C-alpha cells in the first residue's frame, strides 16, 4: 500500500492500532449516516494520534479548564476525526451512540463540528479557512491573557487545516496576522494530501505553501504524515520556535481504503460496505463496526486521563494566587459585567441629557467607550485600519504589539474578515470581550465570520461606522444600502442603529449585556443632535423600539425611524403637528429586540389606527412588517452617489418634506 513511498509499518503497533481506531470509527460513522467525509479523518489519523497522545494538554473531565490547549479542526468536513478523538479520549458527551448517530437530528455529532453541541468542540468549523483564522484569535487571546495572568495561562493552539483552508483568501489574512504578531504557540498541521473535491489540487493551485508561510514569518517543516516519529519530532520542534509554525503533513486521503485512497472519491462520500471490508483487511483491523477492542480503547483512555494531573496542578496554582488575582481571573472567565454597570451607564446618560452634545453616533460610541473601557477591563478594541474613522480607540488604550501583549487595542490591519474571525477566536478563548470596527459597507467583507459569531452565540461587538449615504463624498462603493436588511436577516444578531448619544450609550450597554448574541452597532459619520433631552435611568433601547415623542394632539401618524433619520422624523413631526396632524415618533434602534416584545407592547408602540411611515436611509426591505402594505417608506432602494451628504439626502428624497407628503397622501 505504500504507493507514495510512505512507511506506516515503521510505526509502533500501538500507534497503528490507535490511529486505526479513528479510521474505523470515521468510516463506519459516515457509512451508517450514508453521508459525510471519511477521507480526511483517515488521512490525518496518524497526525491526530500523535498530537492527542503526545502533546495536547486537555482533561476530558474538565473540558473547559481555562489553560487547556485549544484544538481547532479547520477542515471541519472531517468532523468524524474530532468526534472519534473525543469519544476515544473519554469525553462524556461523545458516547459511542453519538458516533453511531453521526449527522442525525438532535445528535451532538452534526455534519460539521458545532460549538456548544459537545464539550471539546472549541469552535464551529466547516466554512473553510475560518477555523484557522479563529484559531489565530485564540492564540492571540492566549498571549494577551498570559501577559495578565502569567502563572495561570500557558497553552498552545493547534489547528488542522486542509488544502481548502489554505486556498481560501482568509487564510492569507490569518497567516499574515499571526506571523506579524509572532504567535509562537500556534501550530498548524496542514493536511497536505493534494486532493480536494474536484480532484487533484493542481487543477487550481500551484502555490509553494512553505514559501508562502515563510514569507509571512512562520516556521515551516514538512513531514511524512503517516510516520509517527517524524510527526512527533516536528511538533516538538514547532513548540520551541519563536514563530508560529506550519507543519506540512504529507498524507494520503482515505488512507487504508485500497481502491479509494489518494483520490477525490474518498473525500466526501461513504466508502461503501465492500470497500470498508477491504479497508479492514488492509489496515489489519478485523473488528466489527463500532467495536473498539478494550485494549485499544484503554490506550486511548489512558491518554485522556493523563490530563487530570495537569488540570489538578493548575487548580493548585490557581489556589496559590491572591484572592484579588483569583477574583480577576474568574471575572474574566465568567464574562460577567460589574454589578454597577447599569448605574454607570445611567450616570453617563444623565450628563449627556444635561449637556446635549451633537455628536455623530461614531463619536458618541467613542465617548461611551471611554466610560465602558474604564469600567470593564476585559474589553479589547480594534479596527481594520480605520481607527480614526471608527473611533474605536479610547485614550488610555495601548496597542498590542509583537513585543508587548499587555495592551487592549488591536491594529487588525486591512483584514475585515480576519478581524471578525479573530474576534470570534478571542471570544471563544475567554477572558476578553472583543469589539472591532470598519465601515458598515464592509460588513460584506466580514459577513461569513459575523454569521459564525451569531451561530455560535458569541459576544462579539461590531462597530460599523459610516452607515449610510450620510457619509457623503466617498460615494456609492462606500455607502451601505442593503446592509441593514442583510444583517437583520442573520439569526441571533442584534443590529443596533442608535439615534443620538444617549441611545448609543444604551446600545453599547445592551451589546455588552448580551452574552450569547453578537451585536452590530451601525453608526453615523455625520453629527446628530441629542434627542433624548429628558433623562431616565431606564434603558429605553432595551425594548428595541419605543415612543420617543408622543403626539401633542390626537395621533394620526406614526413615524418609525432609526439612527440619523430619527432627527429627520422629528422635524417632519413638527411640520405635521403645525398643520394640525397629530404625529408620534417611534425610535427603533433594534428590530430584533423590538420583535421580542409582547404583542400588546408592539401594537401599542406602532400606533394602532395611525398612518405608519418608516424612515431609514437604507433599503426598504422588511419595513412593511411594521408599516403594513398601506404604510409608507422613506429611504433609498438604489445605490447612492458621490456628493456632500446634505445634497444626497435631498437628491434621494430623505427629507422631512418627503415624510410629510408621504403621510398626507395616506391620511
Ligand atoms: C468556504 C467553503 N467553501 C466550500 C466548501 C465546500 N467544501 C467542503 S470540503 C471542500 C474541499 C476541501 O478540500 P481539502 O481541504 O483539501 O479537503 P480534503 O479533500 O483533503 O479532505 C470544499 C470545497 C466549504 N466547506 N467551505
Ligand atoms: Mg486536501
Short mmCIF file of N, CA and C in Angstrom, two decimals, residues 229-351:
data_model
loop_
_atom_site.label_atom_id
_atom_site.label_comp_id
_atom_site.label_asym_id
_atom_site.label_seq_id
_atom_site.Cartn_x
_atom_site.Cartn_y
_atom_site.Cartn_z
N UNK A 229 6.94 9.02 14.13
CA UNK A 229 8.16 9.59 14.71
C UNK A 229 8.46 10.97 14.11
N UNK A 230 8.33 11.04 12.80
CA UNK A 230 8.58 12.34 12.14
C UNK A 230 7.59 13.40 12.63
N UNK A 231 6.35 12.97 12.77
CA UNK A 231 5.31 13.92 13.21
C UNK A 231 5.65 14.42 14.62
N UNK A 232 6.02 13.48 15.46
CA UNK A 232 6.32 13.84 16.85
C UNK A 232 7.50 14.81 16.92
N UNK A 233 8.52 14.51 16.17
CA UNK A 233 9.71 15.40 16.19
C UNK A 233 9.35 16.79 15.69
N UNK A 234 8.53 16.83 14.66
CA UNK A 234 8.18 18.12 14.08
C UNK A 234 7.33 18.95 15.06
N UNK A 235 6.39 18.31 15.72
CA UNK A 235 5.55 19.08 16.67
C UNK A 235 6.43 19.56 17.83
N UNK A 236 7.29 18.67 18.28
CA UNK A 236 8.22 19.04 19.36
C UNK A 236 8.99 20.30 18.97
N UNK A 237 9.52 20.29 17.76
CA UNK A 237 10.31 21.45 17.30
C UNK A 237 9.43 22.69 17.13
N UNK A 238 8.23 22.46 16.62
CA UNK A 238 7.33 23.60 16.37
C UNK A 238 7.01 24.33 17.67
N UNK A 239 6.89 23.57 18.74
CA UNK A 239 6.54 24.18 20.03
C UNK A 239 7.66 25.07 20.56
N UNK A 240 8.87 24.82 20.06
CA UNK A 240 10.01 25.56 20.62
C UNK A 240 10.38 26.81 19.83
N UNK A 241 9.86 26.95 18.63
CA UNK A 241 10.27 28.11 17.84
C UNK A 241 9.65 29.39 18.41
N UNK A 242 10.23 30.52 18.01
CA UNK A 242 9.63 31.78 18.45
C UNK A 242 8.73 32.38 17.37
N UNK A 243 8.26 31.51 16.48
CA UNK A 243 7.35 31.94 15.41
C UNK A 243 6.15 30.99 15.41
N UNK A 244 5.05 31.40 14.78
CA UNK A 244 4.01 30.40 14.56
C UNK A 244 4.57 29.33 13.62
N UNK A 245 4.06 28.12 13.75
CA UNK A 245 4.63 27.01 12.98
C UNK A 245 3.63 26.35 12.08
N UNK A 246 4.11 26.03 10.90
CA UNK A 246 3.30 25.23 9.98
C UNK A 246 4.05 23.94 9.69
N UNK A 247 3.36 22.83 9.86
CA UNK A 247 3.96 21.54 9.51
C UNK A 247 3.15 20.97 8.35
N UNK A 248 3.79 20.86 7.21
CA UNK A 248 3.12 20.25 6.06
C UNK A 248 3.18 18.74 6.27
N UNK A 249 2.02 18.15 6.46
CA UNK A 249 1.96 16.71 6.73
C UNK A 249 1.52 16.02 5.44
N UNK A 250 2.46 15.41 4.77
CA UNK A 250 2.14 14.74 3.51
C UNK A 250 1.31 13.50 3.83
N UNK A 251 0.09 13.48 3.36
CA UNK A 251 -0.78 12.34 3.69
C UNK A 251 -1.48 11.80 2.44
N UNK A 252 -2.07 10.65 2.64
CA UNK A 252 -2.91 10.05 1.59
C UNK A 252 -4.35 10.14 2.07
N UNK A 253 -5.15 10.87 1.34
CA UNK A 253 -6.57 10.96 1.71
C UNK A 253 -7.18 9.55 1.68
N UNK A 254 -8.03 9.28 2.67
CA UNK A 254 -8.69 7.97 2.70
C UNK A 254 -7.72 6.82 2.98
N UNK A 255 -6.64 7.11 3.66
CA UNK A 255 -5.58 6.13 3.91
C UNK A 255 -6.15 4.79 4.40
N UNK A 256 -5.84 3.77 3.68
CA UNK A 256 -6.26 2.42 4.08
C UNK A 256 -7.35 1.83 3.21
N UNK A 257 -8.04 2.68 2.46
CA UNK A 257 -9.10 2.18 1.58
C UNK A 257 -8.47 1.87 0.23
N UNK A 258 -8.29 0.60 -0.10
CA UNK A 258 -7.40 0.24 -1.21
C UNK A 258 -7.78 0.85 -2.56
N UNK A 259 -9.05 0.98 -2.82
CA UNK A 259 -9.44 1.48 -4.15
C UNK A 259 -9.73 2.97 -4.19
N UNK A 260 -9.85 3.57 -3.02
CA UNK A 260 -10.25 4.98 -3.00
C UNK A 260 -9.18 5.91 -2.46
N UNK A 261 -8.27 5.37 -1.68
CA UNK A 261 -7.27 6.25 -1.08
C UNK A 261 -6.51 7.01 -2.15
N UNK A 262 -6.13 8.21 -1.79
CA UNK A 262 -5.35 9.03 -2.72
C UNK A 262 -6.17 9.67 -3.81
N UNK A 263 -7.49 9.48 -3.77
CA UNK A 263 -8.32 10.08 -4.82
C UNK A 263 -9.46 10.88 -4.20
N UNK A 264 -10.03 11.75 -5.04
CA UNK A 264 -11.13 12.60 -4.56
C UNK A 264 -12.35 11.77 -4.17
N UNK A 265 -12.43 10.55 -4.63
CA UNK A 265 -13.61 9.73 -4.30
C UNK A 265 -13.65 9.40 -2.80
N UNK A 266 -12.52 9.56 -2.12
CA UNK A 266 -12.50 9.32 -0.67
C UNK A 266 -12.93 10.56 0.12
N UNK A 267 -13.04 11.69 -0.59
CA UNK A 267 -13.24 12.96 0.14
C UNK A 267 -14.58 13.02 0.88
N UNK A 268 -15.67 12.87 0.15
CA UNK A 268 -16.95 13.26 0.77
C UNK A 268 -18.10 12.30 0.54
N UNK A 269 -17.80 11.03 0.44
CA UNK A 269 -18.89 10.06 0.28
C UNK A 269 -18.53 8.80 1.06
N UNK A 270 -19.54 8.07 1.53
CA UNK A 270 -19.24 6.82 2.23
C UNK A 270 -18.40 5.92 1.33
N UNK A 271 -17.54 5.13 1.96
CA UNK A 271 -16.68 4.26 1.15
C UNK A 271 -17.49 3.14 0.50
N UNK A 272 -18.58 2.75 1.15
CA UNK A 272 -19.35 1.59 0.67
C UNK A 272 -18.92 0.36 1.46
N UNK A 273 -19.87 -0.55 1.67
CA UNK A 273 -19.59 -1.71 2.54
C UNK A 273 -18.45 -2.57 2.02
N UNK A 274 -18.43 -2.73 0.73
CA UNK A 274 -17.39 -3.59 0.16
C UNK A 274 -16.00 -3.01 0.40
N UNK A 275 -15.87 -1.71 0.12
CA UNK A 275 -14.57 -1.04 0.30
C UNK A 275 -14.19 -1.01 1.79
N UNK A 276 -15.19 -0.89 2.63
CA UNK A 276 -14.91 -0.89 4.07
C UNK A 276 -14.31 -2.24 4.49
N UNK A 277 -14.86 -3.32 3.96
CA UNK A 277 -14.31 -4.64 4.29
C UNK A 277 -12.87 -4.76 3.81
N UNK A 278 -12.63 -4.28 2.60
CA UNK A 278 -11.26 -4.33 2.07
C UNK A 278 -10.32 -3.47 2.91
N UNK A 279 -10.86 -2.37 3.40
CA UNK A 279 -10.05 -1.47 4.24
C UNK A 279 -9.68 -2.17 5.56
N UNK A 280 -10.66 -2.86 6.13
CA UNK A 280 -10.37 -3.61 7.37
C UNK A 280 -9.20 -4.56 7.15
N UNK A 281 -9.22 -5.24 6.01
CA UNK A 281 -8.15 -6.19 5.72
C UNK A 281 -6.83 -5.43 5.56
N UNK A 282 -6.89 -4.38 4.78
CA UNK A 282 -5.65 -3.64 4.52
C UNK A 282 -5.06 -3.06 5.80
N UNK A 283 -5.90 -2.56 6.67
CA UNK A 283 -5.41 -1.94 7.91
C UNK A 283 -5.16 -2.98 9.00
N UNK A 284 -5.49 -4.20 8.69
CA UNK A 284 -5.41 -5.28 9.72
C UNK A 284 -6.26 -4.90 10.93
N UNK A 285 -7.47 -4.57 10.63
CA UNK A 285 -8.44 -4.16 11.66
C UNK A 285 -9.66 -5.08 11.50
N UNK A 286 -9.58 -6.26 12.14
CA UNK A 286 -10.60 -7.27 11.87
C UNK A 286 -11.88 -7.07 12.68
N UNK A 287 -12.01 -5.96 13.36
CA UNK A 287 -13.10 -5.79 14.32
C UNK A 287 -14.39 -5.35 13.65
N UNK A 288 -15.49 -5.69 14.34
CA UNK A 288 -16.81 -5.33 13.79
C UNK A 288 -17.00 -3.82 13.82
N UNK A 289 -17.99 -3.36 13.08
CA UNK A 289 -18.27 -1.93 13.03
C UNK A 289 -18.52 -1.39 14.44
N UNK A 290 -17.94 -0.25 14.74
CA UNK A 290 -18.09 0.46 16.04
C UNK A 290 -17.54 -0.34 17.23
N UNK A 291 -16.81 -1.39 16.93
CA UNK A 291 -16.23 -2.18 18.03
C UNK A 291 -14.77 -1.78 18.18
N UNK A 292 -14.46 -1.13 19.29
CA UNK A 292 -13.07 -0.79 19.59
C UNK A 292 -12.61 -1.76 20.67
N UNK A 293 -11.69 -2.65 20.37
CA UNK A 293 -11.23 -3.61 21.38
C UNK A 293 -10.76 -2.90 22.65
N UNK A 294 -11.06 -3.54 23.78
CA UNK A 294 -10.78 -2.91 25.07
C UNK A 294 -9.33 -2.45 25.20
N UNK A 295 -8.46 -3.28 24.70
CA UNK A 295 -7.03 -2.95 24.84
C UNK A 295 -6.70 -1.62 24.13
N UNK A 296 -7.30 -1.46 22.98
CA UNK A 296 -7.01 -0.24 22.21
C UNK A 296 -7.74 0.97 22.83
N UNK A 297 -8.96 0.71 23.26
CA UNK A 297 -9.70 1.79 23.93
C UNK A 297 -8.95 2.23 25.19
N UNK A 298 -8.40 1.25 25.89
CA UNK A 298 -7.63 1.58 27.10
C UNK A 298 -6.46 2.51 26.80
N UNK A 299 -5.79 2.22 25.70
CA UNK A 299 -4.66 3.10 25.32
C UNK A 299 -5.16 4.53 25.16
N UNK A 300 -6.29 4.65 24.50
CA UNK A 300 -6.84 5.99 24.28
C UNK A 300 -7.31 6.62 25.58
N UNK A 301 -7.98 5.84 26.41
CA UNK A 301 -8.49 6.40 27.67
C UNK A 301 -7.34 6.82 28.59
N UNK A 302 -6.22 6.11 28.49
CA UNK A 302 -5.06 6.50 29.27
C UNK A 302 -4.57 7.88 28.83
N UNK A 303 -4.61 8.09 27.53
CA UNK A 303 -4.27 9.43 27.01
C UNK A 303 -5.20 10.46 27.64
N UNK A 304 -6.48 10.11 27.69
CA UNK A 304 -7.49 11.04 28.21
C UNK A 304 -7.30 11.34 29.68
N UNK A 305 -6.90 10.35 30.45
CA UNK A 305 -6.82 10.58 31.90
C UNK A 305 -5.52 11.27 32.32
N UNK A 306 -4.57 11.28 31.41
CA UNK A 306 -3.29 11.95 31.75
C UNK A 306 -3.49 13.40 32.15
N UNK A 307 -4.49 14.02 31.52
CA UNK A 307 -4.71 15.45 31.72
C UNK A 307 -5.18 15.80 33.12
N UNK A 308 -5.73 14.81 33.84
CA UNK A 308 -6.28 15.10 35.17
C UNK A 308 -5.20 15.66 36.10
N UNK A 309 -4.01 15.07 35.98
CA UNK A 309 -2.90 15.52 36.82
C UNK A 309 -2.56 16.98 36.51
N UNK A 310 -2.57 17.29 35.22
CA UNK A 310 -2.21 18.65 34.81
C UNK A 310 -3.27 19.67 35.22
N UNK A 311 -4.52 19.26 35.07
CA UNK A 311 -5.56 20.24 35.43
C UNK A 311 -5.59 20.43 36.95
N UNK A 312 -5.27 19.35 37.69
CA UNK A 312 -5.23 19.48 39.16
C UNK A 312 -4.07 20.39 39.57
N UNK A 313 -2.95 20.24 38.90
CA UNK A 313 -1.80 21.10 39.20
C UNK A 313 -2.16 22.56 38.91
N UNK A 314 -2.89 22.72 37.85
CA UNK A 314 -3.30 24.09 37.50
C UNK A 314 -4.22 24.66 38.58
N UNK A 315 -5.15 23.84 39.04
CA UNK A 315 -6.05 24.28 40.13
C UNK A 315 -5.23 24.71 41.34
N UNK A 316 -4.18 23.95 41.61
CA UNK A 316 -3.33 24.30 42.75
C UNK A 316 -2.67 25.65 42.54
N UNK A 317 -2.18 25.86 41.34
CA UNK A 317 -1.53 27.16 41.13
C UNK A 317 -2.56 28.29 41.18
N UNK A 318 -3.78 27.98 40.79
CA UNK A 318 -4.83 29.00 40.92
C UNK A 318 -5.07 29.31 42.40
N UNK A 319 -5.15 28.25 43.18
CA UNK A 319 -5.40 28.45 44.61
C UNK A 319 -4.27 29.17 45.33
N UNK A 320 -3.08 29.07 44.74
CA UNK A 320 -1.93 29.74 45.36
C UNK A 320 -1.92 31.25 45.07
N UNK A 321 -2.79 31.67 44.17
CA UNK A 321 -2.82 33.10 43.83
C UNK A 321 -3.54 33.89 44.93
N UNK A 322 -3.31 35.18 44.93
CA UNK A 322 -4.01 36.03 45.90
C UNK A 322 -5.51 36.04 45.56
N UNK A 323 -6.29 36.37 46.54
CA UNK A 323 -7.74 36.47 46.35
C UNK A 323 -8.06 37.42 45.19
N UNK A 324 -7.31 38.49 45.14
CA UNK A 324 -7.54 39.52 44.13
C UNK A 324 -7.32 38.96 42.72
N UNK A 325 -6.21 38.23 42.56
CA UNK A 325 -5.89 37.65 41.25
C UNK A 325 -6.94 36.61 40.87
N UNK A 326 -7.28 35.77 41.82
CA UNK A 326 -8.29 34.72 41.53
C UNK A 326 -9.61 35.34 41.10
N UNK A 327 -9.96 36.39 41.81
CA UNK A 327 -11.21 37.08 41.51
C UNK A 327 -11.18 37.68 40.11
N UNK A 328 -10.08 38.33 39.81
CA UNK A 328 -9.95 38.97 38.50
C UNK A 328 -9.99 37.93 37.39
N UNK A 329 -9.31 36.82 37.62
CA UNK A 329 -9.28 35.77 36.60
C UNK A 329 -10.69 35.19 36.41
N UNK A 330 -11.36 34.92 37.52
CA UNK A 330 -12.70 34.33 37.45
C UNK A 330 -13.68 35.27 36.75
N UNK A 331 -13.57 36.56 37.03
CA UNK A 331 -14.47 37.52 36.38
C UNK A 331 -14.28 37.50 34.87
N UNK A 332 -13.02 37.48 34.46
CA UNK A 332 -12.74 37.43 33.03
C UNK A 332 -13.31 36.17 32.40
N UNK A 333 -13.16 35.06 33.09
CA UNK A 333 -13.64 33.79 32.55
C UNK A 333 -15.16 33.74 32.49
N UNK A 334 -15.80 34.27 33.51
CA UNK A 334 -17.27 34.19 33.55
C UNK A 334 -17.90 35.18 32.56
N UNK A 335 -17.17 36.24 32.27
CA UNK A 335 -17.70 37.24 31.35
C UNK A 335 -18.76 38.12 31.98
N UNK A 336 -18.90 38.03 33.30
CA UNK A 336 -19.89 38.89 33.99
C UNK A 336 -19.41 40.34 33.97
N UNK A 337 -20.38 41.24 33.89
CA UNK A 337 -20.06 42.66 33.94
C UNK A 337 -20.12 43.13 35.38
N UNK A 338 -19.46 44.23 35.70
CA UNK A 338 -19.53 44.74 37.07
C UNK A 338 -20.99 44.99 37.48
N UNK A 339 -21.29 44.76 38.75
CA UNK A 339 -22.67 44.85 39.23
C UNK A 339 -23.26 46.25 39.00
N UNK A 340 -22.40 47.25 39.03
CA UNK A 340 -22.92 48.62 38.91
C UNK A 340 -22.84 49.15 37.47
N UNK A 341 -22.79 48.24 36.52
CA UNK A 341 -22.62 48.69 35.13
C UNK A 341 -23.82 49.53 34.67
N UNK A 342 -25.00 49.06 34.97
CA UNK A 342 -26.20 49.81 34.55
C UNK A 342 -26.17 51.23 35.13
N UNK A 343 -25.81 51.29 36.39
CA UNK A 343 -25.76 52.58 37.08
C UNK A 343 -24.72 53.50 36.43
N UNK A 344 -23.58 52.91 36.07
CA UNK A 344 -22.52 53.69 35.43
C UNK A 344 -23.02 54.30 34.13
N UNK A 345 -23.70 53.49 33.35
CA UNK A 345 -24.22 53.99 32.07
C UNK A 345 -25.32 55.04 32.32
N UNK A 346 -26.15 54.78 33.33
CA UNK A 346 -27.23 55.72 33.64
C UNK A 346 -26.66 57.09 34.03
N UNK A 347 -25.62 57.06 34.85
CA UNK A 347 -24.99 58.32 35.27
C UNK A 347 -24.43 59.06 34.05
N UNK A 348 -23.81 58.28 33.18
CA UNK A 348 -23.24 58.88 31.97
C UNK A 348 -24.35 59.47 31.09
N UNK A 349 -25.46 58.75 30.99
CA UNK A 349 -26.58 59.26 30.18
C UNK A 349 -27.10 60.59 30.73
N UNK A 350 -27.10 60.68 32.04
CA UNK A 350 -27.57 61.93 32.67
C UNK A 350 -26.72 63.11 32.20
N UNK A 351 -25.39 62.91 32.17
CA UNK A 351 -24.53 64.02 31.73
C UNK A 351 -24.81 64.35 30.26
#
